[in-house]
Each structure stands twice: as structure tokens, then as C-alpha cells.
Coordinates of C-alpha atoms and ligand atoms in Angstrom, one line a residue:
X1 CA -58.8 -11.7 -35.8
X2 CA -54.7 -12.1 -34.7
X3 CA -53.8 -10.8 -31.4
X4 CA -50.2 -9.4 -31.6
X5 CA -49.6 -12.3 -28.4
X6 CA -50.8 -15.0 -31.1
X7 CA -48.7 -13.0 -34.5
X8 CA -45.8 -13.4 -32.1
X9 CA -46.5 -17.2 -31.1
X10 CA -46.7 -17.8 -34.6
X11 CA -43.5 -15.8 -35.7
X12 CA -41.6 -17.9 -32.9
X13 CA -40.8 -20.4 -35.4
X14 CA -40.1 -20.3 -39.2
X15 CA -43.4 -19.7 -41.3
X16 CA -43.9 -19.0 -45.0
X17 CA -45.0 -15.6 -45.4
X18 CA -45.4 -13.3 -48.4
X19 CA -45.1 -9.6 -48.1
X20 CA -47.0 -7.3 -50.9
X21 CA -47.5 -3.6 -51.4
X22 CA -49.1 -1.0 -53.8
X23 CA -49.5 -0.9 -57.4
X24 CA -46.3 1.0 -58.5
X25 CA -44.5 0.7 -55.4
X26 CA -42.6 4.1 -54.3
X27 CA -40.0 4.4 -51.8
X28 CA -41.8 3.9 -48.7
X29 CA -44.1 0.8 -50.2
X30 CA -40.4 -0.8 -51.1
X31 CA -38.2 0.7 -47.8
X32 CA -41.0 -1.2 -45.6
X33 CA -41.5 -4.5 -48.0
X34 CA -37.7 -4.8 -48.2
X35 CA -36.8 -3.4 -44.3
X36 CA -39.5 -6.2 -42.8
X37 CA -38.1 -8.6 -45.4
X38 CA -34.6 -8.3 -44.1
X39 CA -36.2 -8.3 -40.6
X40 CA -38.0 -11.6 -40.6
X41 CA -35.9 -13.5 -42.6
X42 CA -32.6 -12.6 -40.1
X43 CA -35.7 -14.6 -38.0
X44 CA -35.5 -17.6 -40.0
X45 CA -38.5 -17.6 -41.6
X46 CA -39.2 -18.3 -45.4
X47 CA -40.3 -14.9 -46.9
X48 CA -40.9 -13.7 -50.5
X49 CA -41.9 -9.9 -51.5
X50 CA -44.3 -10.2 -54.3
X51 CA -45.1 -6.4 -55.4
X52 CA -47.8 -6.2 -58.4
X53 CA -46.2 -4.2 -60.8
X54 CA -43.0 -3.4 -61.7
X55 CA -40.9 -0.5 -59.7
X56 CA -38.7 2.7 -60.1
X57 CA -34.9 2.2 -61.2
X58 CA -33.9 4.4 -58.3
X59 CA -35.3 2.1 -55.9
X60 CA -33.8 -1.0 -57.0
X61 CA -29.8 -0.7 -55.6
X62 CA -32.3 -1.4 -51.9
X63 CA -31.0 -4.0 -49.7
X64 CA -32.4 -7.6 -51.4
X65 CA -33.6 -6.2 -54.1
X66 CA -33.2 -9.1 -56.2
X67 CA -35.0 -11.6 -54.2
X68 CA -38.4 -9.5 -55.1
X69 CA -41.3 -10.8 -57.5
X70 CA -43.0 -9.0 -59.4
X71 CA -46.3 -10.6 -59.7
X72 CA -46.7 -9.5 -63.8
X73 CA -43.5 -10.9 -64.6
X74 CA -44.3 -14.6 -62.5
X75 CA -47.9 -14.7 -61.8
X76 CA -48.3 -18.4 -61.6
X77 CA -45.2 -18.4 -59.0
X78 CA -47.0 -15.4 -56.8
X79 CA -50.2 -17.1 -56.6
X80 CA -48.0 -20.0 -55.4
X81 CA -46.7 -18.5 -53.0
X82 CA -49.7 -16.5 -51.3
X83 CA -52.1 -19.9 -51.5
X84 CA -49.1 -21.5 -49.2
X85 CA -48.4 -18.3 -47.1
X86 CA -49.3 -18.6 -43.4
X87 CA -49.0 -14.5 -42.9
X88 CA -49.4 -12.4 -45.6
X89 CA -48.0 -8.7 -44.8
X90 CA -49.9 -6.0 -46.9
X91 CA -47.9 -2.4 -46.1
X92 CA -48.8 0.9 -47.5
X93 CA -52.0 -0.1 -48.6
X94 CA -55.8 -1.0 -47.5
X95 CA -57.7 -1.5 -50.2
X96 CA -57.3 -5.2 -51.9
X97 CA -58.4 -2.8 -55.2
X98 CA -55.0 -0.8 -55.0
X99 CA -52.7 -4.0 -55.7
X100 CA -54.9 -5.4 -59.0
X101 CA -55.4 -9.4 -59.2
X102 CA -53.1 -9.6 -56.7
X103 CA -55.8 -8.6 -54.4
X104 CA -58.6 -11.1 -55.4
X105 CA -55.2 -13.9 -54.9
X106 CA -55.0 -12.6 -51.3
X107 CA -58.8 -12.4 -50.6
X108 CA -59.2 -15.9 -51.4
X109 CA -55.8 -17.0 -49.8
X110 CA -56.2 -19.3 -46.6
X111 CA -53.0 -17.4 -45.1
X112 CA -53.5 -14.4 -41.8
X113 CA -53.1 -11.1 -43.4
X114 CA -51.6 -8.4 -41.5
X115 CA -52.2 -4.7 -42.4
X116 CA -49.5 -2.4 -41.7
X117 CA -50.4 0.9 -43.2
X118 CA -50.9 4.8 -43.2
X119 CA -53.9 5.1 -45.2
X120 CA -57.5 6.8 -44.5
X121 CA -60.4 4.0 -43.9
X122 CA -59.2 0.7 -44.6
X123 CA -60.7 -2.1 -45.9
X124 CA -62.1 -4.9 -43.8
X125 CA -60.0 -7.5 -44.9
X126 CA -57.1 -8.3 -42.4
X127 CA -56.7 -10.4 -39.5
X128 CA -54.0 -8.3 -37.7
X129 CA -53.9 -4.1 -38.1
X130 CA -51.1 -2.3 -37.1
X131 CA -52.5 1.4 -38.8
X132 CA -52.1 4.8 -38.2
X133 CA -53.1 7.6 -40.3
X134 CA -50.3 9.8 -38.3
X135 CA -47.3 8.2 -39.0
X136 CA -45.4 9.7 -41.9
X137 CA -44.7 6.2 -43.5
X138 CA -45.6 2.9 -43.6
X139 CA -41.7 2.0 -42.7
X140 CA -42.1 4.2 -39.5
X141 CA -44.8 1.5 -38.4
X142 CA -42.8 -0.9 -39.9
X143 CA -39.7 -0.3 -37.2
X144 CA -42.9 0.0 -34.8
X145 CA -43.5 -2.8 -35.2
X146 CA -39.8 -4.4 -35.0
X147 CA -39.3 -2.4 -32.1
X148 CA -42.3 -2.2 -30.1
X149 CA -44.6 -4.7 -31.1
X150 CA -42.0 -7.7 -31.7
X151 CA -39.5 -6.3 -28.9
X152 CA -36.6 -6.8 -31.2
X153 CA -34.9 -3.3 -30.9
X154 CA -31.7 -5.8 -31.2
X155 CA -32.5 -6.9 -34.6
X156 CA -32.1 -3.5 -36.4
X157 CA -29.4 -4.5 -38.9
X158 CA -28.3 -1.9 -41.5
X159 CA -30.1 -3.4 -44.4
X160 CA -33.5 -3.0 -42.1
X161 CA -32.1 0.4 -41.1
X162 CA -31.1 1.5 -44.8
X163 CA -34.5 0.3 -46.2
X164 CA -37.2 2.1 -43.3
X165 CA -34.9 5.3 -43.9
X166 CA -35.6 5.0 -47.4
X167 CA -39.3 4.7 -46.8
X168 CA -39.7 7.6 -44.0
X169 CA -37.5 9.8 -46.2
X170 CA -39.2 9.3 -49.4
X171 CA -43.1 9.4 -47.7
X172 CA -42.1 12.6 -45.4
X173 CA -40.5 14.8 -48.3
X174 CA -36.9 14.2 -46.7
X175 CA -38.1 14.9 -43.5
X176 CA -39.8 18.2 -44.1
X177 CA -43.8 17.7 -44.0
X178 CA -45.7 18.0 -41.2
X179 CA -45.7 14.4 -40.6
X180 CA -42.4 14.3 -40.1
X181 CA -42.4 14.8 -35.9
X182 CA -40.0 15.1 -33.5
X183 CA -40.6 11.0 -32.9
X184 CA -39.8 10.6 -36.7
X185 CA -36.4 12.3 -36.6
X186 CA -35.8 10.1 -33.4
X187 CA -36.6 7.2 -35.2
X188 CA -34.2 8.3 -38.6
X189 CA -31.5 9.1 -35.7
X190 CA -32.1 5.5 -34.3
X191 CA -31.7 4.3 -38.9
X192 CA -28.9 5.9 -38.6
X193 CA -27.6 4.5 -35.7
X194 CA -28.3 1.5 -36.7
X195 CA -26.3 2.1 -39.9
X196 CA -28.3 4.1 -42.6
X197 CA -26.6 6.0 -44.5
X198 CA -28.2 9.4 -45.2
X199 CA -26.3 11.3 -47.1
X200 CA -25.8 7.8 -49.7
X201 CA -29.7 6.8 -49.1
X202 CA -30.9 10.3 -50.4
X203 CA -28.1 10.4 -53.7
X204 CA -29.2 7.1 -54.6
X205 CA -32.9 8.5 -54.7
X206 CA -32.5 11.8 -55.9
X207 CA -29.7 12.2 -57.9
X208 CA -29.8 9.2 -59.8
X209 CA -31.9 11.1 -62.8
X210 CA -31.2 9.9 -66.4
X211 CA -30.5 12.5 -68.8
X212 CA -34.0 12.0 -70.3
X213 CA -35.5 11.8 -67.4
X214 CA -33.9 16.1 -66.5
X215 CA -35.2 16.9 -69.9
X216 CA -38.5 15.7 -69.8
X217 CA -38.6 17.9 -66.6
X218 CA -37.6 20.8 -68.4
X219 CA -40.2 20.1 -70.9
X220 CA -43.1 19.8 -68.4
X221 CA -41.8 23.1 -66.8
X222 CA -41.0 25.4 -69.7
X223 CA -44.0 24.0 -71.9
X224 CA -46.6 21.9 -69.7
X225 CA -47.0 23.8 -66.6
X226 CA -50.3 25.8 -66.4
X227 CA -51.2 28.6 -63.3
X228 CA -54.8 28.9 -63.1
X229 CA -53.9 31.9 -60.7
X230 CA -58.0 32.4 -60.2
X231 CA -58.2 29.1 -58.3
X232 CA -54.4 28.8 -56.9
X233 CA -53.7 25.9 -59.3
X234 CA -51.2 24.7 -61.0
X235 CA -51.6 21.8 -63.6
X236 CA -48.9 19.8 -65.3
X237 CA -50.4 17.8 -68.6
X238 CA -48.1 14.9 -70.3
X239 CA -49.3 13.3 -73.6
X240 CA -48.6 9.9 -74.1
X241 CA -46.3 11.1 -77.3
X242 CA -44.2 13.1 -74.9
X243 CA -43.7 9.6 -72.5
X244 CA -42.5 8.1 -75.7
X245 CA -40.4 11.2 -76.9
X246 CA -38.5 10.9 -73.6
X247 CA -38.5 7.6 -73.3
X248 CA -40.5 7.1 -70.1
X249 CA -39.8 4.6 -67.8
X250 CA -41.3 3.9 -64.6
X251 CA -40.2 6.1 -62.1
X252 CA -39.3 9.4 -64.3
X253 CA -42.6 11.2 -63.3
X254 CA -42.2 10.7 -59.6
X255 CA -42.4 14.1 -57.4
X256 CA -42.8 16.2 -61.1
X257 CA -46.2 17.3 -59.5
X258 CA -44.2 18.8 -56.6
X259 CA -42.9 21.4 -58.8
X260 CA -46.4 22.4 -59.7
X261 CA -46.9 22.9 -56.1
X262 CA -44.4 25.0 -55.6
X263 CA -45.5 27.9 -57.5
X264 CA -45.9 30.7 -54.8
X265 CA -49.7 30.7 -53.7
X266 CA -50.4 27.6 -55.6
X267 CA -52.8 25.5 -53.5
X268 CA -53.5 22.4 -55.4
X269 CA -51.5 20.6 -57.6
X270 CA -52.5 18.3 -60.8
X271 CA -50.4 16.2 -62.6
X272 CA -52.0 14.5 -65.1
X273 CA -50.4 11.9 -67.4
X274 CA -52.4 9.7 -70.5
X275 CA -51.0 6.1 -69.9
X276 CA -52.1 3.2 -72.4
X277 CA -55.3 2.4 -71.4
X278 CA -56.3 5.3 -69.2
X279 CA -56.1 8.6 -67.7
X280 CA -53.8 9.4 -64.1
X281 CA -54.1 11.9 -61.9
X282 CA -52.0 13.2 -59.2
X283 CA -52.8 15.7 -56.4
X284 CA -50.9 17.4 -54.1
X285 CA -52.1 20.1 -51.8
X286 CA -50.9 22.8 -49.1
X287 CA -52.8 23.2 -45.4
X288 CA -56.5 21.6 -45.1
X289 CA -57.3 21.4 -48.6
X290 CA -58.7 18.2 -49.2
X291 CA -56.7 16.8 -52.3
X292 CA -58.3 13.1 -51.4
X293 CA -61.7 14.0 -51.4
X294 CA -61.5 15.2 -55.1
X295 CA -59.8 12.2 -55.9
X296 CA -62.5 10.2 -54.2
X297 CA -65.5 11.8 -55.1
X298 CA -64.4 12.6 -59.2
X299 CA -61.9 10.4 -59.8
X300 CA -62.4 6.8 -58.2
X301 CA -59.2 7.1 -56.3
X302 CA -58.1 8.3 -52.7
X303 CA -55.2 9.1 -50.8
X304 CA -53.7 11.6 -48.2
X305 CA -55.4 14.7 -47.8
X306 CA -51.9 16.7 -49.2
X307 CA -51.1 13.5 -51.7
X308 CA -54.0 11.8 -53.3
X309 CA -54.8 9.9 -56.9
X310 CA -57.3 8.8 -59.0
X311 CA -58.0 7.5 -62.8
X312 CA -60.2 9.4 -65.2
X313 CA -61.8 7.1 -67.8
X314 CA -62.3 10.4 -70.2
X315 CA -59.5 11.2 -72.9
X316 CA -56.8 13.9 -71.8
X317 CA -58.3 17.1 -73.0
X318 CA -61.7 16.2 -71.4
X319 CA -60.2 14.9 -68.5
X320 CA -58.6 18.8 -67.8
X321 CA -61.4 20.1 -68.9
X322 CA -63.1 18.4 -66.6
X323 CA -60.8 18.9 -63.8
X324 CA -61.2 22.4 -64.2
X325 CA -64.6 22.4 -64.1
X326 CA -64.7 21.0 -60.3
X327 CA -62.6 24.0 -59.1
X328 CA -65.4 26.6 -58.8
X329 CA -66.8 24.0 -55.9
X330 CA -63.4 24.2 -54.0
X331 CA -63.3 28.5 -54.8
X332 CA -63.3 29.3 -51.0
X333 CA -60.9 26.7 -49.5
X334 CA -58.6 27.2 -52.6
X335 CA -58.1 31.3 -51.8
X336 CA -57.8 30.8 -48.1
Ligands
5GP1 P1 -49.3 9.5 -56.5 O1 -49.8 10.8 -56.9 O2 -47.9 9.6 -56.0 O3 -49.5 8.4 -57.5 O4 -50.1 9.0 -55.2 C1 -50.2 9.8 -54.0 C2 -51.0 9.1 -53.0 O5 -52.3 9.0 -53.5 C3 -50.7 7.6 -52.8 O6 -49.8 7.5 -51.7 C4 -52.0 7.0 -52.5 O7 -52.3 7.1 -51.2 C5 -53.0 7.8 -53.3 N1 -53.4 7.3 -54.6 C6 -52.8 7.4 -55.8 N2 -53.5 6.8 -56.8 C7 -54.5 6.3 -56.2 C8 -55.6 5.5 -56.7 O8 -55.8 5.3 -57.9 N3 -56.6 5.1 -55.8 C9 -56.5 5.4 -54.5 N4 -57.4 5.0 -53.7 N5 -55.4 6.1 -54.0 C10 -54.5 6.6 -54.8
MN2 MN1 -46.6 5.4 -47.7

């Protein structure tokens, strides 16, 4: 193990250090790669954020953005880098399984790894933890960590600040789940302080739709979405024709699920989408109902309890089918 007195001994003076996140980084796995990024190399040190796959569009105008690897595109060049890292930072993430080869690269790497995450029960892998399952976003324990843990208050520069907004806003639902405490609009108040730009931060995010991006939308609502008003569900299906029809690019099917949610009563939440090579599901849930837990236990994934995901190896009509089929179990919770 790293003591956070023996992490900061070792940041005193430049050290090669990678920073990765999860597979298909979202706002708050990029906001906290890219704010720590700008963070420790203001400190001098040589960094690199490697993430495993590639990322939304809507993400990419982030501060740095350019400097970031993408481990499918330059493999030989990550595994480089994280066999000659002395710290490797892993945020928004516990499991070595949720970032692909990557993971087995890092395992093996001879580098400290230090967790900084948000996640239920992490994996034992790490040499230096800064987790909490309270905080709304890894990039609020990302400026923790700045702040607190490093003392560097100082340091907050508006590329740090515009990238941990970006993360808190994006993981918190603009500020408006219950994760989002009174210490989390403190900390966006000290972002913007600092220099974050709400107003811009959330237009680059949210109204930065392509036109066949609003119409794929329109098809999962007018055609896709199904109320199972019996359970309080709501599922959204998507064929692998329609990604193609719409031209589906990384990104486009982000917060789609929320809509599902929405429905008045709805509970839980499916979105479920036939990719290449296998089935994904998304859950989101209202109150105590354990989305996680049926990703866990049905479909070898995980999560939050109100935002959890999983793979299905079925097809996609047997996968529904068979998503349905676990909701009589849940009957109680999903009528509260
Ligand atoms: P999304 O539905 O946006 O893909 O994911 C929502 C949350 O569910 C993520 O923040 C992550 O915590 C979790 N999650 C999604 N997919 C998986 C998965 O395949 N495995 C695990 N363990 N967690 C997942
Ligand atoms: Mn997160």
C-alpha cells in the first residue's frame, strides 16, 4: 500500500504517470481523466491519459483533449507507457474487467496504482484508494483530492475547473439527483470560481445533437418505447439495423434511457441496444430499487443502484424476453 504522505513524496518531483478510465468513457470518466491531467502536469510531471475505447464527440472540445490515447487506436504505445509509469491513476472505475486488455496491461504493470472512484465494492488491486460511493462523481473526488488531499487549492486553473464541472455535471444529472449535496453545489460554485463556464460547459454537452442523432430519438420514442404499466417499466429496444439507419456513432445513445424513466410512475428503466458482437443493457431506476443488483445477478454487469449495466450473451428478442421474465421477482419493490 501508498500512504497519501508517501503519493505526495513521490509527486514532489516529476514522475511518469498514466491516467485511464472506463470502457466508453462518459463525461465524468473524461471531466476527471482530463481535470487531474491538467492538474499534474501544471506540476511538471510527464502524464498521458490512455482511455480504452474510443469516446463521445460531445466530449472531445474538453480542455487537452488531443493529448489523449486511445489504447485501440495505439496499443503498442499504451502498453508503453503503463510498463514505464511510476503511478497509474484509474478514476471512475474498480474493476480491472471494466477497461478490457487494458486491465490485464495494468495488473501486470510494475507502476503504484491509485483508485479514485465512486463505484460499489472495488477490486483489490490498487496501492492508493481515494473512494467513496457518496460522491456524485469521480471528478468531485478528483478536486478532493487537489484540494484536500494534495493541499493545492491554488492550483485550480480553468482547464481543471472546466473539466471536474464537466464530470459532476454530467454524473449528477446537472446537478439534480440526490447525490448532488449541498457540498457538491459548493464545490461547482468553487468550478466556477475558478473559471468554469456553466452555461458553455452544459451547451457543449447537451446541445451539441446531430440531426441524426434528434431523429433517432424520435424513433426510439414514437416507435421503440414500451410501458409495461403492470411492473412500472419502461423499455426502449434498438436493432442493430436502426444504429446503421441513423448512422450511430458513439455517444448518440447516451441519456436516451432517461426518457424511458421519465414516463410518470415508471420505476425502472431498460434500454437495450444489439451492438456487433453482443447484447447491452442499461438501467436506470427511481428511490431504492436496486437497478445494480439486476445487472449483477442476470446480466454480468454492476453499477449504481439508480444507473447500472450489464451484457446479455442471448440475441435481442430473447434478451427482452428475458428481461421481462425477471420482473415478477422485483413485483413488490417495482409498485411501491
Ligand atoms: P450506462 O447505462 O450509462 O452504460 O452505465 C451506467 C452505469 O452502470 C455506469 O456508470 C457503470 O457504473 C455501470 N455499468 C454499465 N455497464 C456496466 C457493465 O458492463 N459492467 C459493470 N460492472 N457496470 C456497468
Ligand atoms: Mn462516474
Amino acid at each position: 500500500m501508498l500512504s497519501l504522505s508517501q503519493l505526495k513524496t513521490l509527486l514532489a518531483t516529476p514522475q511518469k504517470i498514466v491516467i485511464t478510465t472506463h470502457h466508453k468513457p462518459d463525461g465524468d470518466a473524461m471531466g476527471s481523466s482530463l481535470g487531474l491531467y491538467a492538474y499534474l502536469i501544471q506540476k511538471g510531471h510527464h502524464v498521458k491519459v490512455i482511455t480504452p475505447t474510443d469516446y463521445p464527440y460531445f466530449l472531445h472540445w474538453l480542455p487537452n483533449n488531443s493529448d489523449v490515447i486511445i489504447y485501440t487506436d495505439e496499443q503498442e504505445k499504451s502498453a508503453a507507457l503503463v510498463a514505464e509509469a511510476a503511478i497509474i491513476f484509474c478514476l471512475d472505475f474498480n474493476t480491472l474487467t471494466r477497461i478490457n486488455e487494458l486491465g490485464e496491461l495494468i495488473r501486470q504493470a510494475p507502476g503504484y496504482k491509485a483508485m479514485i472512484d465512486h463505484h460499489l465494492d472495488p477490486e483489490d488491486f490498487d496501492d492508493y484508494r481515494h473512494w467513496n460511493i457518496n460522491a456524485c462523481a469521480a471528478a468531485q473526488l478528483v478536486y478532493d483530492f487537489i484540494v484536500n488531499e494534495m493541499e493545492d487549492g491554488a492550483f485550480l486553473t480553468k482547464d481543471i475547473a472546466t473539466c471536474l464541472y464537466t464530470g459532476i455535471m454530467t454524473d449528477s444529472g446537472s446537478f439534480r439527483f440526490p447525490s448532488a449535496t449541498s457540498t457538491v453545489y459548493r464545490i461547482g460554485a468553487d468550478l466556477i470560481d475558478a473559471g468554469a463556464e456553466h452555461w458553455r460547459i452544459h451547451q457543449l454537452v447537451y446541445d451539441n445533437a446531430t440531426e441524426n442523432r434528434l431523429r433517432f430519438l424520435g424513433n426510439c420514442l414514437s416507435n421503440k418505447l414500451e410501458v409495461i404499466k403492470e411492473h412500472n417499466t419502461a423499455i426502449i429496444t434498438v436493432t442493430a439495423e436502426e444504429l446503421a439507419h441513423y448512422n450511430i456513432v458513439t455517444g448518440d445513445t447516451e441519456g436516451i434511457v432517461n426518457y424511458a424513466l421519465s414516463v410518470n410512475g415508471i420505476r425502472l428503466a431498460a434500454f437495450i441496444i444489439e451492438r456487433k458482437d453482443k447484447v447491452k443493457i442499461s438501467l436506470r431506476s427511481t428511490g431504492d430499487f436496486p437497478a445494480n443488483e439486476i445487472c449483477r445477478k442476470y446480466f454480468n454487469g454492476g453499477g449504481h443502484r439508480n444507473a447500472a449495466g450489464g451484457v446479455s450473451e442471448l440475441g435481442l428478442t430473447e434478451t427482452v424476453a428475458y428481461f421481462k421474465s425477471i420482473l415478477p421477482e422485483y413485483k413488490t419493490q417495482l409498485l411501491l
